[in-house]
PDB file of C-alpha atoms and ligand atoms in Angstrom:
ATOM      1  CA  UNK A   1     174.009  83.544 122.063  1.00 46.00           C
ATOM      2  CA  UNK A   2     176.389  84.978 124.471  1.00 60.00           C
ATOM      3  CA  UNK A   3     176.040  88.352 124.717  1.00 77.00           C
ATOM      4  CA  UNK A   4     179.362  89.470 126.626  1.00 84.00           C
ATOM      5  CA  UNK A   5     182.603  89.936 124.257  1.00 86.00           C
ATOM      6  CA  UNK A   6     186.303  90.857 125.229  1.00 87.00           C
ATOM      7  CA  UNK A   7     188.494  91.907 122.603  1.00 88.00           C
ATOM      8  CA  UNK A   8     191.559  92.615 124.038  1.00 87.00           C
ATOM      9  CA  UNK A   9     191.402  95.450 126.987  1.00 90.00           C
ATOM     10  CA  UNK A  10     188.011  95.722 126.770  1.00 91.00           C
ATOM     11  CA  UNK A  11     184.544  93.979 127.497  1.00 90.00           C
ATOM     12  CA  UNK A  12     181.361  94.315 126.363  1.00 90.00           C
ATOM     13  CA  UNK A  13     178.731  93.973 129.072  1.00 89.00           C
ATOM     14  CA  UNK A  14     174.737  93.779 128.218  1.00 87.00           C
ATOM     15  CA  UNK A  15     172.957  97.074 128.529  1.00 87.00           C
ATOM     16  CA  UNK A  16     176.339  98.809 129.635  1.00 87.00           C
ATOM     17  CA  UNK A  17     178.322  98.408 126.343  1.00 89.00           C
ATOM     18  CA  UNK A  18     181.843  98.307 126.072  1.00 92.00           C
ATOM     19  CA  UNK A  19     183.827  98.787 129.423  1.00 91.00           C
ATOM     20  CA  UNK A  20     187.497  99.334 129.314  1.00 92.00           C
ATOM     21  CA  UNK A  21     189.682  97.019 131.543  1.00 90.00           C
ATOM     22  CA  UNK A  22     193.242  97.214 133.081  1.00 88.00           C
ATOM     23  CA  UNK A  23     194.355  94.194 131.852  1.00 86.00           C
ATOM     24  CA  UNK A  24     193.847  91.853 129.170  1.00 87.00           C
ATOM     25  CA  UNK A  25     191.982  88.293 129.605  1.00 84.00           C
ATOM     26  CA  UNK A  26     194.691  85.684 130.050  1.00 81.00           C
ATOM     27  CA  UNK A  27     193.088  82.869 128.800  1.00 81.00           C
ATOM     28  CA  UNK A  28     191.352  81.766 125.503  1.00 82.00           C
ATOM     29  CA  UNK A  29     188.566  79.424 125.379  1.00 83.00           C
ATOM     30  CA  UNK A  30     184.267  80.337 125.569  1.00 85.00           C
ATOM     31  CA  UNK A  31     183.568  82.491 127.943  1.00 85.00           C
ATOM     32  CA  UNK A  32     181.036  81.564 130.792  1.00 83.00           C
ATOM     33  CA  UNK A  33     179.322  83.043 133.640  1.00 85.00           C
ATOM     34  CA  UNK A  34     180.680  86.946 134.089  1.00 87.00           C
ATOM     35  CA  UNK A  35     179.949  88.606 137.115  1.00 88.00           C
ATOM     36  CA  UNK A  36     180.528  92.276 137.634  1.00 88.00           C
ATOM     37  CA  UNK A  37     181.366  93.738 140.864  1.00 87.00           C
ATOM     38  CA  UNK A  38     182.484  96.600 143.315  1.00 83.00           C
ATOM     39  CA  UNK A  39     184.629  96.868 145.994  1.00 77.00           C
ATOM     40  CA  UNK A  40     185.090 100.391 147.868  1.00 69.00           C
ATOM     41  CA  UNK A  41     185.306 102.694 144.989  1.00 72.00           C
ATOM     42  CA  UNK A  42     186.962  99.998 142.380  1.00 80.00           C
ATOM     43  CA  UNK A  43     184.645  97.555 139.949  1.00 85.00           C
ATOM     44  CA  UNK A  44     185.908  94.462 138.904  1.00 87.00           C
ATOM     45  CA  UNK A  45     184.594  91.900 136.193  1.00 88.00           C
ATOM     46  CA  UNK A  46     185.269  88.087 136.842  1.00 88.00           C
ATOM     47  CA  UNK A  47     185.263  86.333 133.579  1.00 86.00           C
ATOM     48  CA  UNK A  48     184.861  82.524 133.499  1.00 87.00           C
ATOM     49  CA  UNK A  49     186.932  80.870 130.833  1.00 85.00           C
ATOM     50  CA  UNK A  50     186.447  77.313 129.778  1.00 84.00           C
ATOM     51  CA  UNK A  51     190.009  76.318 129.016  1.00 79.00           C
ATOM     52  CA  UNK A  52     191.486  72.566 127.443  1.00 70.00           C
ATOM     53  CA  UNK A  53     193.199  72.566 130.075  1.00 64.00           C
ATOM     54  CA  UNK A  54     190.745  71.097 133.010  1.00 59.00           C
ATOM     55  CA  UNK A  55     189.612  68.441 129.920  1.00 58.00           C
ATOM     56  CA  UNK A  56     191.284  65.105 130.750  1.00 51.00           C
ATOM     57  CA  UNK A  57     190.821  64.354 126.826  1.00 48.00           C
ATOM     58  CA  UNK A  58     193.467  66.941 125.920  1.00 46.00           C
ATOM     59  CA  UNK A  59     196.873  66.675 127.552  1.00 48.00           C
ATOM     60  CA  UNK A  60     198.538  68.868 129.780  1.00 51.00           C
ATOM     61  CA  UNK A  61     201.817  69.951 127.684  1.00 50.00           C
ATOM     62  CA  UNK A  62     204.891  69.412 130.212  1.00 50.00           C
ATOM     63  CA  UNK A  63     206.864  72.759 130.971  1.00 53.00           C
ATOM     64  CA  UNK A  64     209.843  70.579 132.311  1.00 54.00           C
ATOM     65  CA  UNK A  65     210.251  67.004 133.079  1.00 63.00           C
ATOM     66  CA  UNK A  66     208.349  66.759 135.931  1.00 83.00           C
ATOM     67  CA  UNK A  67     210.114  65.920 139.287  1.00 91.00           C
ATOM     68  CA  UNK A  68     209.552  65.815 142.930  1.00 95.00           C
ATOM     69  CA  UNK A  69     209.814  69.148 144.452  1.00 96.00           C
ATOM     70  CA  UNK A  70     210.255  70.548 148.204  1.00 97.00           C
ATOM     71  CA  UNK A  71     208.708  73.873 148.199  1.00 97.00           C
ATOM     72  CA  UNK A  72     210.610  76.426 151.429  1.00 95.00           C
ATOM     73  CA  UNK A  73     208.320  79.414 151.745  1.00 94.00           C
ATOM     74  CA  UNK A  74     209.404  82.688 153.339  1.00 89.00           C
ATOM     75  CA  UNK A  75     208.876  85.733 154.144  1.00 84.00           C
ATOM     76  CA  UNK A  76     212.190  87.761 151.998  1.00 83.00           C
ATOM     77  CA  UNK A  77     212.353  84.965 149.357  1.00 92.00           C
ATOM     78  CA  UNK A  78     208.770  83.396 148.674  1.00 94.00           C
ATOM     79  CA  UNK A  79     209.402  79.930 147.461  1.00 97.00           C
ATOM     80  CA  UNK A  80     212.775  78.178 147.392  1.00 97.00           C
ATOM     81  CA  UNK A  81     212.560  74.599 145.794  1.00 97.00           C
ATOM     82  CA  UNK A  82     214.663  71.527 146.307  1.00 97.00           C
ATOM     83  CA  UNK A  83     216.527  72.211 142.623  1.00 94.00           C
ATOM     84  CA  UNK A  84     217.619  75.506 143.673  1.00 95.00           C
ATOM     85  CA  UNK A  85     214.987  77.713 141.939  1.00 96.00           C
ATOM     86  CA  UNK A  86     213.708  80.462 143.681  1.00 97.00           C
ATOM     87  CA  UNK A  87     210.954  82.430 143.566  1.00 96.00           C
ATOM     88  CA  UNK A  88     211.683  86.466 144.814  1.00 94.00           C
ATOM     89  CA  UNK A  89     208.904  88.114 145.909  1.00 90.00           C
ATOM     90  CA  UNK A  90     207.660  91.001 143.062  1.00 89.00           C
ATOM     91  CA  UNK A  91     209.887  94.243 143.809  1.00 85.00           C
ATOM     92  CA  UNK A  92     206.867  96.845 143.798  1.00 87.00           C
ATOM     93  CA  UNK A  93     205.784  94.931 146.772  1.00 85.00           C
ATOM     94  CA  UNK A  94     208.738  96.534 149.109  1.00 85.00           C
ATOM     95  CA  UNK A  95     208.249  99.621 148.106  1.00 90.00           C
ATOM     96  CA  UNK A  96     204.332  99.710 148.828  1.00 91.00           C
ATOM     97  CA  UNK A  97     205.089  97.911 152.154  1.00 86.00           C
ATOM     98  CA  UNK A  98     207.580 101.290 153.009  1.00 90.00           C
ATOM     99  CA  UNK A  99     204.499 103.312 152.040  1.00 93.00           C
ATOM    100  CA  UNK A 100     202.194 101.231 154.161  1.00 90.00           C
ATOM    101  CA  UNK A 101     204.293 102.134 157.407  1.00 91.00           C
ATOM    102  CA  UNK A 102     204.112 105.726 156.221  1.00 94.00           C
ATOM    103  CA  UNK A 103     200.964 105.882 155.728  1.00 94.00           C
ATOM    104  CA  UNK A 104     199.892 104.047 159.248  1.00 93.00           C
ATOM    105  CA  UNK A 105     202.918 106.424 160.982  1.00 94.00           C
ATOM    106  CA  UNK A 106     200.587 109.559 159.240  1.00 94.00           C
ATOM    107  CA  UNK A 107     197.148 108.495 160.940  1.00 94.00           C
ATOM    108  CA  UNK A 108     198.167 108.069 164.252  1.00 94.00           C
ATOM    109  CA  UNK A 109     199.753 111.288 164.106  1.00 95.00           C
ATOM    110  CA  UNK A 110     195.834 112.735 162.468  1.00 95.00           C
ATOM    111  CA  UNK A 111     193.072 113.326 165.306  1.00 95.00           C
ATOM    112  CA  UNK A 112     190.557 110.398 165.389  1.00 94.00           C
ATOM    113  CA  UNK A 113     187.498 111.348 163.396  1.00 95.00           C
ATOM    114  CA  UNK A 114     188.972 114.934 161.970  1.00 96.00           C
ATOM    115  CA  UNK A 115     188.803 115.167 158.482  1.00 96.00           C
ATOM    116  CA  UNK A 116     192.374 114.763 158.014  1.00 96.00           C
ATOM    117  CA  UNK A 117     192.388 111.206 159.648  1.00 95.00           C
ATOM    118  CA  UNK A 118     189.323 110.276 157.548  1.00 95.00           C
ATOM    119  CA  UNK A 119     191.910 110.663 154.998  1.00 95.00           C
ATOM    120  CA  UNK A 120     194.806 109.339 156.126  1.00 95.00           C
ATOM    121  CA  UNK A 121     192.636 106.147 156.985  1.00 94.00           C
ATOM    122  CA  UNK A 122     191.405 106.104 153.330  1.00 93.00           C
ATOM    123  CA  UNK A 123     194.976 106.802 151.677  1.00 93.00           C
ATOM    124  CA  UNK A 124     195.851 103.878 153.983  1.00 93.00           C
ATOM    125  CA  UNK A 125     193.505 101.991 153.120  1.00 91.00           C
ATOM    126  CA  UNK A 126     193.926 101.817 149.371  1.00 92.00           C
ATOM    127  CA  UNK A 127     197.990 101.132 150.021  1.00 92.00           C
ATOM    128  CA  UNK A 128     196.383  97.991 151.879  1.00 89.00           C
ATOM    129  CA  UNK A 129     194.469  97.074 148.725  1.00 90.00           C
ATOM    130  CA  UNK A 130     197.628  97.589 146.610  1.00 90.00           C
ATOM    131  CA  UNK A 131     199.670  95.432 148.703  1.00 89.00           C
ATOM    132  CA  UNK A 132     197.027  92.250 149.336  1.00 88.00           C
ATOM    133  CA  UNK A 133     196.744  92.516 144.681  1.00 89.00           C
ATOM    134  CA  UNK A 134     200.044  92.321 144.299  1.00 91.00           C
ATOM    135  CA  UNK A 135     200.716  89.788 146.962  1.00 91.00           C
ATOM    136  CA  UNK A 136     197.914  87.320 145.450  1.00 92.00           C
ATOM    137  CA  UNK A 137     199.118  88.216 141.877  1.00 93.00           C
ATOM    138  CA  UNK A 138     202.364  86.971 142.767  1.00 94.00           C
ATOM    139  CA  UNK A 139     200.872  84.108 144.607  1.00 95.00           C
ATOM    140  CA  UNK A 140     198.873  83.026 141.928  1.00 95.00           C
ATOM    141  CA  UNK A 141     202.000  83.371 139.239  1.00 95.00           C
ATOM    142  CA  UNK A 142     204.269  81.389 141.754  1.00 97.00           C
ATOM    143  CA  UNK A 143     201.906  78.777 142.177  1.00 97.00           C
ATOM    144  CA  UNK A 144     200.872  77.609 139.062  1.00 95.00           C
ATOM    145  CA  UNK A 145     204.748  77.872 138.042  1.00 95.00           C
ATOM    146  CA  UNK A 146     205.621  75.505 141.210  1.00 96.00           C
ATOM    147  CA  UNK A 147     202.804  73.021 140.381  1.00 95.00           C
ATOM    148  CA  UNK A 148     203.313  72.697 136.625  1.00 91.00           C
ATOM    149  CA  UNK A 149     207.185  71.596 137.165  1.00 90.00           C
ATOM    150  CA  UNK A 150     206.830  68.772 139.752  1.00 94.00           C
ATOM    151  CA  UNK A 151     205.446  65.173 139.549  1.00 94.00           C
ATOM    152  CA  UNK A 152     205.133  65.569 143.392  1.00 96.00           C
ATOM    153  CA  UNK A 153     205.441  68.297 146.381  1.00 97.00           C
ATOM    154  CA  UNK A 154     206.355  68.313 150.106  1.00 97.00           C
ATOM    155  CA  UNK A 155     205.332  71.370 151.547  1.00 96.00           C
ATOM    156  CA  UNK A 156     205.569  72.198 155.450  1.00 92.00           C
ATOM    157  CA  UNK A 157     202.815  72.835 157.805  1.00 88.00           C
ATOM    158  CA  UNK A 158     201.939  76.425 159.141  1.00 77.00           C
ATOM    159  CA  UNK A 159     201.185  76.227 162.695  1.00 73.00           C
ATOM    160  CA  UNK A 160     197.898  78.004 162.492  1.00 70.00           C
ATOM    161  CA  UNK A 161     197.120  78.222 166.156  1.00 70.00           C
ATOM    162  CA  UNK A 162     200.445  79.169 166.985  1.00 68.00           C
ATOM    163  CA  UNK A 163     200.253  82.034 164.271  1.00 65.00           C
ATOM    164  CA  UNK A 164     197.254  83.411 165.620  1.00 64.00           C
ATOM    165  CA  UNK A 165     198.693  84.458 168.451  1.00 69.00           C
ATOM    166  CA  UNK A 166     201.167  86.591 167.263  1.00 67.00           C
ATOM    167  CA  UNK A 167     200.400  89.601 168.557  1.00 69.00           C
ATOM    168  CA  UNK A 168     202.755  91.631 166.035  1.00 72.00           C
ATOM    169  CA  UNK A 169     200.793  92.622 163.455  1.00 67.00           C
ATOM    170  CA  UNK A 170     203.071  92.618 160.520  1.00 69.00           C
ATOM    171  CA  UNK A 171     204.462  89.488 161.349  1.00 71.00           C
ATOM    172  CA  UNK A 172     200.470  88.293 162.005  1.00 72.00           C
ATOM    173  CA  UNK A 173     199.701  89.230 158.226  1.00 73.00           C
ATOM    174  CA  UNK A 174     202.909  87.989 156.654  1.00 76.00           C
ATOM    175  CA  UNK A 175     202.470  84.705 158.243  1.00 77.00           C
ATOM    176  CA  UNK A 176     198.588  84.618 156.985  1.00 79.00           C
ATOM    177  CA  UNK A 177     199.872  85.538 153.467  1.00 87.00           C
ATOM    178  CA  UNK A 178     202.262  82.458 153.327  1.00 90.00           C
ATOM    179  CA  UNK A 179     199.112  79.800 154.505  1.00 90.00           C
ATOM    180  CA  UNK A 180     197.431  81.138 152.029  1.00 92.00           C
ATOM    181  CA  UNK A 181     200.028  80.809 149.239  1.00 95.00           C
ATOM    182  CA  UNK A 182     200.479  77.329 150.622  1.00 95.00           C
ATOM    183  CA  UNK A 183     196.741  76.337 150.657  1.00 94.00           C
ATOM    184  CA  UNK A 184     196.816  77.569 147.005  1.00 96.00           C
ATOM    185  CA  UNK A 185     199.662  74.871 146.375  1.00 97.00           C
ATOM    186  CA  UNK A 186     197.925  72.466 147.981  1.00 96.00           C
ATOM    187  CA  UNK A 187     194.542  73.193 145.669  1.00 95.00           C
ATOM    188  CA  UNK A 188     196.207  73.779 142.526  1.00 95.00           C
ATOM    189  CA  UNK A 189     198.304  70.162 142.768  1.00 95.00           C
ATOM    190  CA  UNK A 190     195.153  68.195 143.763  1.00 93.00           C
ATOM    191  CA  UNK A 191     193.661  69.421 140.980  1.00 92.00           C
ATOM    192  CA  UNK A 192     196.082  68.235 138.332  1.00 91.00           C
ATOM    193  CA  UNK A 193     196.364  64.808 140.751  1.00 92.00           C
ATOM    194  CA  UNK A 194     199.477  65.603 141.987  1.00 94.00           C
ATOM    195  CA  UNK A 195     200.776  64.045 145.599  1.00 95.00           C
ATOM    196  CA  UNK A 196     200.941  66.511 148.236  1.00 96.00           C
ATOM    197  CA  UNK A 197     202.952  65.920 151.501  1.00 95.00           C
ATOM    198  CA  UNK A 198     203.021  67.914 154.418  1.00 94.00           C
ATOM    199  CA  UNK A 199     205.956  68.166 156.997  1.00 93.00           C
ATOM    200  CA  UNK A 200     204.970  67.081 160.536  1.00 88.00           C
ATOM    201  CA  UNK A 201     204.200  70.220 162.129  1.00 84.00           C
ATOM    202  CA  UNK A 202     207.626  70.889 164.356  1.00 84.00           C
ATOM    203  CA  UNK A 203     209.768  69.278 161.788  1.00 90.00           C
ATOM    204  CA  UNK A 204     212.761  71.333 161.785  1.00 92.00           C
ATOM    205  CA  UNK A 205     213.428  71.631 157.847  1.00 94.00           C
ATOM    206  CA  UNK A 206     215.655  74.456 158.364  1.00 93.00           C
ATOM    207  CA  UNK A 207     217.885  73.495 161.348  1.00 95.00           C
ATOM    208  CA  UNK A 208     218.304  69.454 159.735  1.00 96.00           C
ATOM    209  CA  UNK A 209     221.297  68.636 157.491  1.00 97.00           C
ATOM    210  CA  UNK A 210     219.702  67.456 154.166  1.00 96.00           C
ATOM    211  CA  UNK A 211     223.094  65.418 153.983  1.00 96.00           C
ATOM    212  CA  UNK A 212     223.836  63.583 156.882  1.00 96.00           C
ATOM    213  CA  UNK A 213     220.479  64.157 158.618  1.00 95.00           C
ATOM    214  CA  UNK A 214     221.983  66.048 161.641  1.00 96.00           C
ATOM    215  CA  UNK A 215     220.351  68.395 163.484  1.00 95.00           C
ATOM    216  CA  UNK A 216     221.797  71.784 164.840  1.00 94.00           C
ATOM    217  CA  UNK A 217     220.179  72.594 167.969  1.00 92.00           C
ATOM    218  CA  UNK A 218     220.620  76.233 167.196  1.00 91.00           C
ATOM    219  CA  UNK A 219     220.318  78.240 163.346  1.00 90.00           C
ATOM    220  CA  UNK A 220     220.556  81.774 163.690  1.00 87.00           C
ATOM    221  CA  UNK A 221     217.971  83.339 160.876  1.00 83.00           C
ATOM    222  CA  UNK A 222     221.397  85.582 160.145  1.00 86.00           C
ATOM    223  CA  UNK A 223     223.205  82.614 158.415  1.00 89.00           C
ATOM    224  CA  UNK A 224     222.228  82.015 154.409  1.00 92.00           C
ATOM    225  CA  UNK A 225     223.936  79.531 154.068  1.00 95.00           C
ATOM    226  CA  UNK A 226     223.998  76.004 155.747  1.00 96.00           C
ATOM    227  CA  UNK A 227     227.470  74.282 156.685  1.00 95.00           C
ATOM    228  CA  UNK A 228     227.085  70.261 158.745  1.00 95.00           C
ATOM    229  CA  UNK A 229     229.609  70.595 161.770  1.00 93.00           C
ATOM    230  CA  UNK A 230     228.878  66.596 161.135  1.00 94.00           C
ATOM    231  CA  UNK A 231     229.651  66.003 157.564  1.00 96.00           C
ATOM    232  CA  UNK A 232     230.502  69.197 156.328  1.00 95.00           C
ATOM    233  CA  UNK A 233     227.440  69.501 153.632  1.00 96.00           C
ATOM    234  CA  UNK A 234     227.496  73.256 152.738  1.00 96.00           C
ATOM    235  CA  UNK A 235     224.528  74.718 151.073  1.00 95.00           C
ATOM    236  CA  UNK A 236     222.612  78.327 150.533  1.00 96.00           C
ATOM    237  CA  UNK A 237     219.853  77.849 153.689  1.00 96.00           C
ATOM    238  CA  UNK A 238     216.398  77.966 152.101  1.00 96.00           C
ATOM    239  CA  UNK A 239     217.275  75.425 149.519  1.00 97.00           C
ATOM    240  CA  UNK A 240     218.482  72.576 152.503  1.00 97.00           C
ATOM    241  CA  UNK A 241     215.266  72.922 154.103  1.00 96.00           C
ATOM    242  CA  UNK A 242     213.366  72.784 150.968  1.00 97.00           C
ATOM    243  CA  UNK A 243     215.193  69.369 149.663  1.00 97.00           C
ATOM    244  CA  UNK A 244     214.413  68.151 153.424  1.00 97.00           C
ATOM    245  CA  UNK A 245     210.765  68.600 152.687  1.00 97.00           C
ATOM    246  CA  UNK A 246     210.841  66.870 148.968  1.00 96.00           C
ATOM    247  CA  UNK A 247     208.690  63.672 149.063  1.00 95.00           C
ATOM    248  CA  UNK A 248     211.274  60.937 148.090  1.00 81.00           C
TER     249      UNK A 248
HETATM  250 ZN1   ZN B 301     225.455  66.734 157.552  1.00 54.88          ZN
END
């Protein structure tokens, strides 16, 4: 009755016939609604899967016992949780953000509207592309990864209107990138009913002693690793904010 198939790398669309894709479906279950389409020069086919998994009759198997997690979120490391795991960002991201400042160095160096900037602003473009895929790949991957371990999250809260006015604009995007990643926390946990809390928004999860409860007045970004002048709690720096943001 359906008339779409995917074997594999492949997909069989009505009246177009077999397509060839980059990547295989990661799912099993029917398939539902597909919808085919095209961004710049680059088509795309969104597959709907019907999965056991969304089906409160079958039940979720548990990846680890499930405990409450804090969740740090960064810019160099992306996730840090309270147990010490962290998740790195994906290493093909550097490099593309090294070609991104090439590329942007190249078109301001190109007359505006020559054909030479036309291309630079294209080649520029696509690195862009590169960079936001691989960025929500790893977003997605981290995620799901975070919210299948924990029986409960504490997240902190971006300060959106704050962010906003950064006027640096790699510091504008990287910031945007991490509300995202934590909005898709936030949706992926209340789906499988899983508590979410967030920080108050000037809670100083980095500078407090998860410890002792002290708070430095001053945390250079310099120093990995947290020491208490008050009790002497030592710890790497990303994972004593992250257990100060674990729901108890
Ligand atoms: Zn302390």
């Amino acid at each position: 009755m359906n008339s779409v198939r995917v074997e594999r790398k492949r997909v069989k669309l009505p009246v177009i016939g077999w397509v060839r894709m980059t990547e295989e479906l990661r799912w099993t279950g029917d398939i539902g609604r597909v919808t085919v389409s095209r961004k710049d020069d680059k088509w795309f086919v969104s597959i709907l899967v019907c999965t056991d998994e969304g089906n409160p009759m079958v039940q979720m198997p548990l990846i680890d016992a499930r405990l409450p997690v804090g969740v740090d979120v960064g810019i160099n490391t992306l996730a840090t949780l309270s147990d010490g795991t962290k998740y790195e960002n994906p290493r093909p991201l550097k490099r593309y953000l090294k070609k991104l400042r090439r590329a942007g160095r190249m078109l301001s160096r190109k007359t505006r509207f020559s054909s030479n900037w036309h291309k630079a602003r294209k080649r520029l473009a696509s690195i862009h592309y590169r960079v936001s895929c691989i960025r929500l790949d790893s977003h997605h991957k981290t995620s799901t990864s975070i919210v299948r371990k924990a029986s409960a999250i504490g997240i902190e809260t971006l300060n959106v209107s704050g962010m906003l006015k950064n006027k640096k604009l790699a510091k504008h995007i990287a910031d945007a990138s991490l509300y995202r990643f934590l909005t898709m926390i936030k949706y992926k946990a209340e789906r499988r009913g899983i508590p979410i809390t967030e920080a108050a928004m000037f809670f100083a999860s980095s500078k407090t002693c998860s410890s002792c409860g002290h708070k430095k007045t001053e945390l250079n970004l310099s120093e990995r690793t947290y020491h208490c002048g008050e009790c002497g709690f030592t710890c790497d720096r990303d994972v004593n904010a992250a257990i100060n943001l674990c729901p108890s």
